C-alpha atoms as one frame of an Amber mdcrd trajectory, in Angstrom:
protein
 147.311 137.080  91.239 145.437 140.545  91.710 141.934 140.386  92.946 138.958
 140.855  90.522 138.603 144.610  91.998 142.315 145.435  91.575 142.285 144.149
  88.038 139.299 146.285  87.187 140.599 149.276  88.844 143.832 148.765  86.865
 141.831 149.424  83.639 140.736 152.636  85.095 144.405 153.513  86.002 145.444
 153.155  82.362 142.939 155.918  81.626 145.082 158.268  83.699 147.994 156.708
  82.186 146.973 157.669  78.568 146.043 161.270  79.960 149.193 161.653  81.685
 152.231 159.635  81.045 153.701 160.178  84.316 151.617 157.422  85.612 153.643
 155.032  83.710 156.169 154.403  86.613 153.167 154.337  89.062 151.821 151.228
  87.276 154.878 149.223  88.695 153.211 149.327  92.214 150.481 147.027  90.955
 152.985 144.532  89.436 153.419 140.768  90.349 154.791 137.716  88.898 151.591
 137.479  86.301 151.483 141.327  85.806 151.909 140.535  81.888 148.707 138.335
  81.909 146.208 139.563  84.452 143.117 137.364  84.734 139.330 138.580  85.085
 136.975 135.705  85.791 139.277 133.388  83.993 139.941 135.493  81.221 143.767
 136.481  80.381 144.093 139.958  79.243 147.503 141.481  78.147 148.575 144.966
  79.411 148.123 146.020  75.570 144.510 144.734  75.942 143.973 146.739  79.050
 145.387 149.702  77.439 143.121 149.507  74.461 139.972 149.234  76.793 141.187
 152.222  78.792 141.747 154.339  75.587 138.158 153.500  74.438 136.784 154.634
  77.783 138.840 157.804  77.765 137.734 158.836  74.265 134.104 158.809  75.602
 134.639 160.380  78.914 136.213 163.537  77.028 132.582 164.031  75.649 131.039
 164.526  78.918 129.851 168.218  79.436 128.651 170.332  82.266 125.776 171.572
  80.311 124.264 167.938  79.738 125.860 166.111  82.576 123.331 163.587  83.200
 122.734 162.944  79.412 126.310 162.645  78.724 126.965 160.609  81.849 124.250
 158.005  80.655 126.098 157.916  77.297 129.328 157.130  78.883 127.780 154.415
  81.151 126.488 152.734  77.976 129.678 152.698  76.508 131.723 151.591  79.524
 128.829 148.503  79.826 129.732 147.772  76.072 133.340 147.705  76.307 133.275
 145.597  79.412 130.890 143.356  77.839 133.413 142.737  74.861 135.982 141.395
  77.352 134.162 137.908  77.847 131.670 136.054  79.911 131.945 137.356  83.623
 129.976 138.703  86.355 130.832 141.539  88.890 129.029 141.652  92.328 127.339
 144.798  93.765 129.960 145.709  96.336 132.795 145.632  93.712 130.732 147.578
  91.457 130.530 150.362  93.985 134.053 150.086  94.701 135.119 150.241  90.988
 133.031 153.174  90.294 134.523 155.035  93.224 137.972 153.978  92.086 137.366
 155.379  88.496 135.927 158.743  89.815 138.961 159.125  92.095 141.381 158.414
  89.337 139.756 160.328  86.577 138.781 163.069  88.974 135.328 163.143  87.712
 131.954 162.900  89.547 128.563 161.391  88.646 125.039 162.476  89.451 123.235
 161.376  92.445 120.747 159.571  90.153 123.311 157.040  88.847 124.449 156.289
  92.421 120.872 155.507  93.517 120.752 153.145  90.782 124.164 151.473  91.294
 123.686 150.985  95.046 120.558 148.744  94.418 122.582 146.287  91.837 123.081
 142.843  93.146 125.379 142.032  90.214 126.183 142.574  86.662 126.753 139.820
  83.874 128.630 140.582  80.981 128.867 138.597  77.746 127.587 137.783  74.272
 124.239 136.490  73.389 122.597 136.383  69.881 125.496 137.764  68.091 125.571
 140.903  70.300 127.496 142.220  73.322 125.098 142.495  76.284 124.831 143.026
  80.009 122.290 141.492  82.407 121.436 143.581  85.622 120.524 141.626  88.811
 118.646 143.670  91.488 118.860 143.221  95.183 115.220 143.199  95.677 112.561
 141.417  93.683 110.926 144.278  92.573 113.871 145.516  90.806 115.831 148.559
  90.911 113.574 151.727  91.636 114.725 155.086  91.258 112.014 157.458  92.256
 111.689 160.455  89.851 108.698 162.037  91.572 108.494 165.096  89.090 105.461
 166.858  88.045 105.147 167.880  84.387 103.470 171.148  83.661  99.787 171.396
  84.635  97.031 172.249  82.218  93.940 174.403  82.772  94.642 174.567  86.645
  94.380 170.559  86.790  96.726 168.427  88.869  99.892 167.856  86.572 100.994
 164.578  85.244 103.361 162.906  87.731 106.440 161.018  86.448 106.718 158.409
  89.167 109.604 155.931  88.850 112.243 154.416  86.684 112.074 150.710  87.284
 114.859 148.332  86.145 113.502 144.757  86.753 115.640 142.070  87.975 117.563
 140.439  85.182 117.003 143.191  82.688 119.074 143.076  79.611 120.825 145.696
  77.400 121.987 144.853  73.989 124.666 146.915  72.123 125.357 147.802  68.475
 127.602 150.174  66.825 126.340 152.627  64.368 129.030 152.835  61.450 127.625
 152.154  58.109 126.230 154.627  55.763 122.725 153.053  56.198 122.897 153.035
  59.622 123.744 156.650  59.830 120.697 157.275  57.386 118.390 155.394  59.522
 119.570 157.088  62.611 119.003 160.643  61.384 115.584 159.784  60.098 114.923
 158.162  63.390 115.928 161.313  65.354 114.198 163.778  63.052 110.695 162.097
  62.536 107.917 163.001  64.899 106.128 159.744  66.133 103.086 161.457  67.302
 101.428 160.820  64.136  98.066 160.773  65.581  98.680 164.372  66.874  97.587
 163.394  70.452  96.609 166.712  72.171  97.215 165.834  75.733  99.724 168.317
  77.321 101.644 165.710  79.432 102.015 163.513  76.150 103.574 166.175  74.401
 105.905 167.296  77.145 107.334 163.641  77.317 107.157 162.621  73.588 109.755
 165.248  72.403 113.357 165.309  70.920 115.207 168.448  71.451 114.793 170.578
  68.323 118.592 171.516  68.128 119.370 167.590  68.141 116.908 167.204  65.311
 118.368 170.083  63.314 121.932 169.109  63.659 122.039 165.191  63.714 123.024
 165.176  59.994 125.875 167.710  60.769 126.925 165.589  63.877 126.957 162.322
  61.907 129.300 163.676  59.367 131.795 164.985  61.850 135.159 163.162  62.074
 134.652 161.256  65.361 136.774 158.755  67.544 133.696 157.077  68.761 130.797
 155.809  66.710 127.090 156.280  67.841 125.668 153.468  69.798 122.491 151.818
  69.569 121.003 149.982  72.861 118.243 147.659  72.691 116.545 147.067  76.314
 114.537 144.583  78.035 113.028 145.038  81.619 113.361 148.771  81.985 109.999
 150.864  82.507 108.886 154.410  83.422 105.829 154.525  85.478 103.495 157.920
  85.106 100.354 158.903  86.762  98.442 160.872  84.309  95.430 163.565  84.655
  93.863 161.784  81.605  91.807 158.794  80.672  94.806 156.728  80.740  95.459
 157.121  84.701  98.380 155.179  85.077 100.785 154.245  82.423 103.919 151.965
  82.450 106.201 152.818  79.353 108.665 149.991  78.312 111.991 151.595  77.382
 112.823 149.691  74.310 115.695 151.274  72.751 118.277 154.293  73.131 120.904
 155.733  71.045 124.132 157.306  72.645 125.414 160.257  70.575 128.708 161.063
  72.431 129.965 164.615  71.483 126.562 165.880  70.232 127.088 169.303  68.963
 125.752 171.942  66.414 129.338 172.784  65.842 129.597 175.483  68.582 127.528
 174.375  71.585 127.137 170.811  73.301 123.798 169.311  72.730 122.003 166.390
  74.738 123.792 162.894  73.729 121.026 160.404  74.555 117.654 159.645  72.569
 115.183 156.901  74.071 112.232 155.381  72.801 109.690 153.997  75.010 106.175
 152.576  74.397 102.738 151.093  76.114 100.229 149.115  74.362  98.655 152.469
  73.221 101.281 155.002  73.152 104.965 155.471  71.834 107.472 158.165  73.263
 110.712 159.540  71.957 112.633 161.766  73.956 116.174 163.308  74.644 117.435
 163.710  78.185 117.826 167.264  78.650 118.640 167.782  82.185
């Protein structure tokens, strides 16, 4: 019987199989007596099920661009987590996550930003499954304080004052992500409205807030065009619990911790000619809301 790691890497091998038919013969090297029904944490999956899973991942991976690599990689990560959660109830340990990602990158000849690696290396395990009628993942951290990614970025200062400091992204231990496909006309209408509406209704003048609370204008202008394109992959809505961004401001608010509540992944976001950022996040504190695209 294949180990969990080899079985998961087999999924990624199918990605190359779909892109390059020559890999079909190489897959025989992974065969054994139970090859037609490999098992992941007690779940039996046929080769056809593996192939379908890999095809889905391949379709999303084709949308990753050099222009918005971080944004597109985040979108790809959301979809991979969703597809793995659709398999069933199981867990993957931290060491296997790292080996799995390295195996995928080697096979697909792709890379991911260092920001993603810094998050992955702090994971103790990931639990996949279904809860409250939705597929979800639960992330367990190696440390009690959670998974901490140090952003340490200063926003543009105002009136020669010290600029606002975006300090950390924190994924708390046992944080959860819930996934929902956007595919009905009603959902498309709600998504286009969500992207286009400015949530700074109070016209808060603080420079740091205006810098953070911004959705890329080209995304706003082209969201309806994008949603009407013939696509292989539907947009994805992600609800989040236990993920925060800490900010030190030069305003009366001092330090603020924004809870990231939801995100939308828009793989292949475009204006028809140029690629555009493919992730939109919403975050809030008790006093303020943020909505932003990842443009880096």
